[in-house]
Tab-separated table of C-alpha atoms in Angstrom:
chain	number	residue	atom	x	y	z
A	20	MET	CA	10.351	15.395	22.368
A	21	LYS	CA	6.391	16.683	22.363
A	22	LEU	CA	3.804	15.125	20.065
A	23	ASN	CA	1.191	17.222	18.288
A	24	LEU	CA	-1.716	14.425	18.336
A	25	SER	CA	-3.351	16.450	15.496
A	26	ALA	CA	-0.728	17.288	13.320
A	27	ASP	CA	0.849	13.784	13.593
A	28	LEU	CA	-2.778	12.262	12.987
A	29	ALA	CA	-2.975	14.158	9.628
A	30	VAL	CA	0.597	13.482	8.834
A	31	VAL	CA	-0.369	9.386	9.235
A	32	ILE	CA	-3.941	10.018	7.215
A	33	SER	CA	-2.166	12.191	4.464
A	34	LEU	CA	0.537	8.997	4.043
A	35	ILE	CA	-1.989	6.462	4.301
A	36	THR	CA	-4.294	8.649	1.246
A	37	VAL	CA	-1.161	8.757	-0.684
A	38	PHE	CA	-0.476	5.049	-0.619
A	39	LEU	CA	-4.317	4.119	-1.467
A	40	PHE	CA	-4.195	6.132	-4.453
A	41	ALA	CA	-1.026	5.298	-5.786
A	42	ASN	CA	-2.153	1.172	-4.982
A	43	GLY	CA	-5.093	2.270	-6.830
A	44	ASN	CA	-3.376	3.567	-9.472
A	45	ALA	CA	-0.901	0.622	-9.849
A	46	TYR	CA	-4.018	-1.886	-9.712
A	47	LEU	CA	-5.648	0.071	-12.679
A	48	ASP	CA	-2.606	0.551	-14.516
A	49	GLY	CA	-1.616	-3.211	-14.498
A	50	TYR	CA	-5.419	-4.280	-15.530
A	51	LEU	CA	-5.732	-2.388	-18.155
A	52	SER	CA	-2.096	-2.998	-19.469
A	53	ALA	CA	-3.147	-6.791	-20.205
A	54	PHE	CA	-5.643	-4.939	-22.613
A	55	SER	CA	-3.068	-2.500	-24.029
A	56	ILE	CA	-5.332	0.399	-22.514
A	57	ASP	CA	-3.654	3.324	-21.114
A	58	LEU	CA	-4.868	4.473	-17.818
A	59	ILE	CA	-5.206	8.015	-18.631
A	60	ALA	CA	-7.694	7.299	-21.480
A	61	LEU	CA	-10.556	6.385	-18.966
A	62	ASN	CA	-9.705	9.340	-16.923
A	63	TYR	CA	-10.427	8.062	-13.561
A	64	SER	CA	-11.282	10.326	-10.511
A	65	VAL	CA	-8.946	10.714	-7.407
A	66	GLN	CA	-11.496	9.493	-5.508
A	67	ASP	CA	-11.825	6.516	-7.573
A	68	LYS	CA	-8.049	5.518	-7.438
A	69	ILE	CA	-8.279	5.761	-3.210
A	70	TYR	CA	-11.320	3.833	-3.147
A	71	ILE	CA	-9.763	0.949	-5.296
A	72	GLY	CA	-6.703	1.302	-4.043
A	73	TYR	CA	-8.386	0.654	-0.532
A	74	LEU	CA	-9.944	-2.302	-1.720
A	75	ARG	CA	-7.229	-3.646	-2.944
A	76	GLY	CA	-5.123	-2.573	-0.139
A	77	PHE	CA	-6.584	-3.561	2.686
A	78	ASN	CA	-4.343	-6.657	3.389
A	79	TYR	CA	-1.132	-4.314	2.899
A	80	LEU	CA	-3.452	-2.211	5.777
A	81	ILE	CA	-3.773	-5.377	8.156
A	82	TYR	CA	-0.354	-6.713	7.580
A	83	GLY	CA	1.193	-3.095	8.696
A	84	ILE	CA	-0.799	-2.738	11.845
A	85	LEU	CA	-0.012	-6.012	12.973
A	86	ILE	CA	3.932	-5.448	12.087
A	87	LEU	CA	3.426	-2.393	14.136
A	88	PHE	CA	1.900	-3.899	16.845
A	89	ILE	CA	4.183	-6.767	17.362
A	90	CYS	CA	7.359	-3.949	16.973
A	91	MET	CA	5.688	-2.026	19.901
A	92	ALA	CA	5.044	-5.165	21.740
A	93	ALA	CA	8.689	-6.046	21.092
A	94	TRP	CA	9.891	-2.390	22.053
A	95	HIS	CA	8.276	-2.426	25.376
A	96	ILE	CA	9.097	-6.485	26.252
A	97	TRP	CA	13.170	-5.325	25.469
A	98	ILE	CA	12.723	-2.097	27.421
A	99	SER	CA	10.743	-3.705	30.576
A	100	PHE	CA	13.615	-6.570	30.740
A	101	ASP	CA	16.051	-4.390	30.521
A	102	THR	CA	17.563	-6.113	27.743
A	103	SER	CA	20.298	-3.990	26.465
A	104	ARG	CA	22.114	-3.542	29.892
A	105	LYS	CA	21.677	-7.475	30.099
A	106	LEU	CA	23.076	-8.203	26.391
A	107	ASN	CA	25.770	-5.527	27.335
A	108	ASN	CA	27.194	-7.528	30.347
A	109	TYR	CA	26.872	-10.952	28.685
A	110	LEU	CA	29.079	-9.872	25.903
A	111	ASP	CA	31.405	-8.132	28.371
A	112	LYS	CA	32.052	-11.539	29.858
A	113	LYS	CA	32.199	-13.495	26.696
A	114	LEU	CA	34.850	-11.231	25.265
A	115	ASN	CA	36.912	-10.619	28.778
A	116	THR	CA	36.964	-7.014	28.584
A	117	THR	CA	37.423	-4.932	31.454
A	118	PRO	CA	34.352	-2.947	32.983
A	119	LYS	CA	34.307	0.762	32.576
A	120	LYS	CA	35.213	2.630	35.167
A	121	HIS	CA	32.837	5.717	36.830
A	122	ALA	CA	33.806	8.694	35.433
A	123	PRO	CA	32.453	12.016	36.526
A	124	THR	CA	30.267	14.177	34.244
A	125	LEU	CA	32.028	16.821	32.327
A	126	HIS	CA	30.994	20.214	32.335
A	127	ASN	CA	28.728	21.175	29.657
A	128	SER	CA	28.605	17.337	28.919
A	129	THR	CA	24.586	17.619	28.153
A	130	PHE	CA	25.716	19.518	24.762
A	131	HIS	CA	27.146	16.187	23.560
A	132	GLU	CA	24.412	13.724	24.880
A	133	GLU	CA	22.025	16.053	23.156
A	134	LEU	CA	23.778	15.904	20.004
A	135	GLU	CA	24.137	12.131	20.154
A	136	LYS	CA	20.561	11.508	20.901
A	137	SER	CA	19.781	13.883	18.104
A	138	TYR	CA	22.276	11.622	15.280
A	139	SER	CA	20.541	8.642	16.823
A	140	ARG	CA	17.092	9.625	16.331
A	141	ASN	CA	17.664	11.162	12.878
A	142	SER	CA	20.020	7.617	11.948
A	143	THR	CA	16.264	5.686	12.983
A	144	LEU	CA	14.088	7.929	11.405
A	145	GLY	CA	16.247	8.043	8.120
A	146	VAL	CA	16.436	3.949	8.284
A	147	LEU	CA	12.745	3.961	8.373
A	148	VAL	CA	11.869	6.292	5.653
A	149	ILE	CA	14.134	4.181	3.303
A	150	VAL	CA	12.647	0.947	4.377
A	151	THR	CA	9.282	2.437	4.259
A	152	LEU	CA	10.099	3.686	0.211
A	153	VAL	CA	11.401	0.365	-0.598
A	154	SER	CA	8.437	-1.496	0.853
A	155	THR	CA	6.251	0.896	-0.841
A	156	LEU	CA	7.703	0.144	-4.215
A	157	PHE	CA	7.654	-3.874	-3.628
A	158	LEU	CA	4.098	-3.495	-2.762
A	159	LEU	CA	2.773	-1.232	-5.761
A	160	ALA	CA	4.932	-3.735	-8.017
A	161	ASN	CA	2.696	-6.486	-6.630
A	162	THR	CA	-0.278	-5.035	-6.833
A	163	GLU	CA	0.284	-4.214	-10.565
A	164	LYS	CA	1.600	-7.941	-11.382
A	165	THR	CA	-1.576	-9.290	-9.254
A	166	ALA	CA	-4.089	-6.868	-11.302
A	167	LYS	CA	-2.550	-8.180	-14.912
A	168	ALA	CA	-3.013	-11.765	-13.905
A	169	GLU	CA	-6.213	-11.056	-12.728
A	170	ALA	CA	-6.819	-9.120	-16.234
A	171	VAL	CA	-5.705	-12.408	-18.363
A	172	GLU	CA	-7.916	-15.197	-16.075
A	173	ASP	CA	-10.868	-12.798	-16.494
A	174	MET	CA	-10.251	-12.625	-20.480
A	175	ARG	CA	-9.378	-16.723	-20.318
A	176	LYS	CA	-12.905	-17.189	-18.222
A	177	GLU	CA	-14.616	-14.037	-20.260
A	178	SER	CA	-15.939	-13.177	-16.626
A	179	PHE	CA	-17.023	-9.744	-17.896
A	180	ASP	CA	-20.647	-8.367	-17.615
A	181	LYS	CA	-22.425	-8.194	-21.235
A	182	VAL	CA	-23.236	-4.728	-22.619
A	183	SER	CA	-24.972	-3.636	-25.673
A	184	ILE	CA	-23.816	-0.230	-27.951
A	185	LYS	CA	-27.065	1.775	-28.894
A	186	SER	CA	-25.672	2.075	-32.152
A	187	ALA	CA	-25.567	-1.824	-32.532
A	188	LYS	CA	-28.392	-3.861	-34.240
A	189	GLU	CA	-27.176	-6.725	-32.384
A	190	LYS	CA	-27.639	-6.809	-28.493
A	191	ASP	CA	-25.693	-7.893	-25.914
A	192	THR	CA	-22.564	-8.308	-28.589
A	193	HIS	CA	-19.900	-6.746	-25.817
A	194	PHE	CA	-18.332	-7.236	-22.485
A	195	ALA	CA	-17.687	-4.502	-20.355
A	196	VAL	CA	-14.166	-4.393	-18.927
A	197	LEU	CA	-13.588	-1.335	-16.847
A	198	CYS	CA	-15.526	2.016	-17.012
A	199	GLY	CA	-13.867	5.504	-16.069
A	200	SER	CA	-15.850	8.615	-15.432
A	201	THR	CA	-17.083	9.046	-19.027
A	202	LEU	CA	-15.424	6.317	-21.187
A	203	CYS	CA	-15.522	2.322	-20.775
A	204	ALA	CA	-13.172	-0.141	-22.157
A	205	ILE	CA	-15.531	-2.895	-24.123
A	206	MET	CA	-14.236	-5.913	-25.459
A	207	ASP	CA	-16.296	-7.683	-28.309
A	208	LYS	CA	-16.537	-11.847	-28.960
A	209	ASN	CA	-12.765	-11.103	-31.139
A	210	LYS	CA	-11.470	-9.561	-28.018
A	211	LYS	CA	-11.258	-6.359	-29.884
A	212	VAL	CA	-11.191	-3.467	-26.751
A	213	THR	CA	-12.390	-0.385	-28.065
A	214	LEU	CA	-13.384	2.510	-26.040
A	215	GLU	CA	-17.088	4.014	-25.879
A	216	GLU	CA	-18.778	6.817	-24.397
A	217	THR	CA	-21.105	5.504	-21.179
A	218	LYS	CA	-24.255	7.169	-22.361
A	219	ASN	CA	-23.999	4.962	-25.378
A	220	ILE	CA	-23.817	1.949	-23.784
A	221	GLU	CA	-26.826	-0.499	-22.492
A	222	PHE	CA	-26.226	-2.296	-19.702
A	223	THR	CA	-28.123	-5.531	-18.277
A	224	PRO	CA	-29.162	-5.721	-14.841
A	225	LYS	CA	-28.260	-8.810	-13.140
A	226	ASN	CA	-30.772	-11.156	-12.065
A	227	PRO	CA	-31.414	-11.012	-8.288
A	228	PRO	CA	-30.536	-14.255	-6.460
A	229	GLU	CA	-33.309	-16.749	-5.947
A	230	LYS	CA	-34.232	-17.317	-2.224
């Protein structure tokens, strides 16, 4: 089977991008669900979700690359040591089966050989797709669960940046939870969350670290 490197690379990049987008969406949805906020309300852009998905899913990519290299190395070792033939001979001896006699090649037998190879290849591809889909669902569910736990922990520690609303008399009385394209979710001291336009919020710069 011939490989088109540019087409295969485009497919791989597209799949990774889709996963990062879904992972970012899962993280934001899980984090905001702790505040009873719908993700749609903050109107995050696609690139923002991909970026957040990359930050929150970098470990998934590393594990995926490691598993891929381990599988490639294991397959190379399996082929190099002719493990399939040795395993078959070992099982034949243990099961006391008679060795197969040599049979002459039948006319037009290549059709059946190609059909068997195609079936084996498609079956392997189907199993890989199913395993990938199931693994992806578990990873996204874990991302959403982790994000919700982080939000609860942030609320407990109040580890949010203080912000002020321009129309309010008192300053630095609210906390910025998350900001989307046009709206920010802000929380007051009573842990009441509201949505405010970004232009109506005053942010306080953080003090630079002392040298």
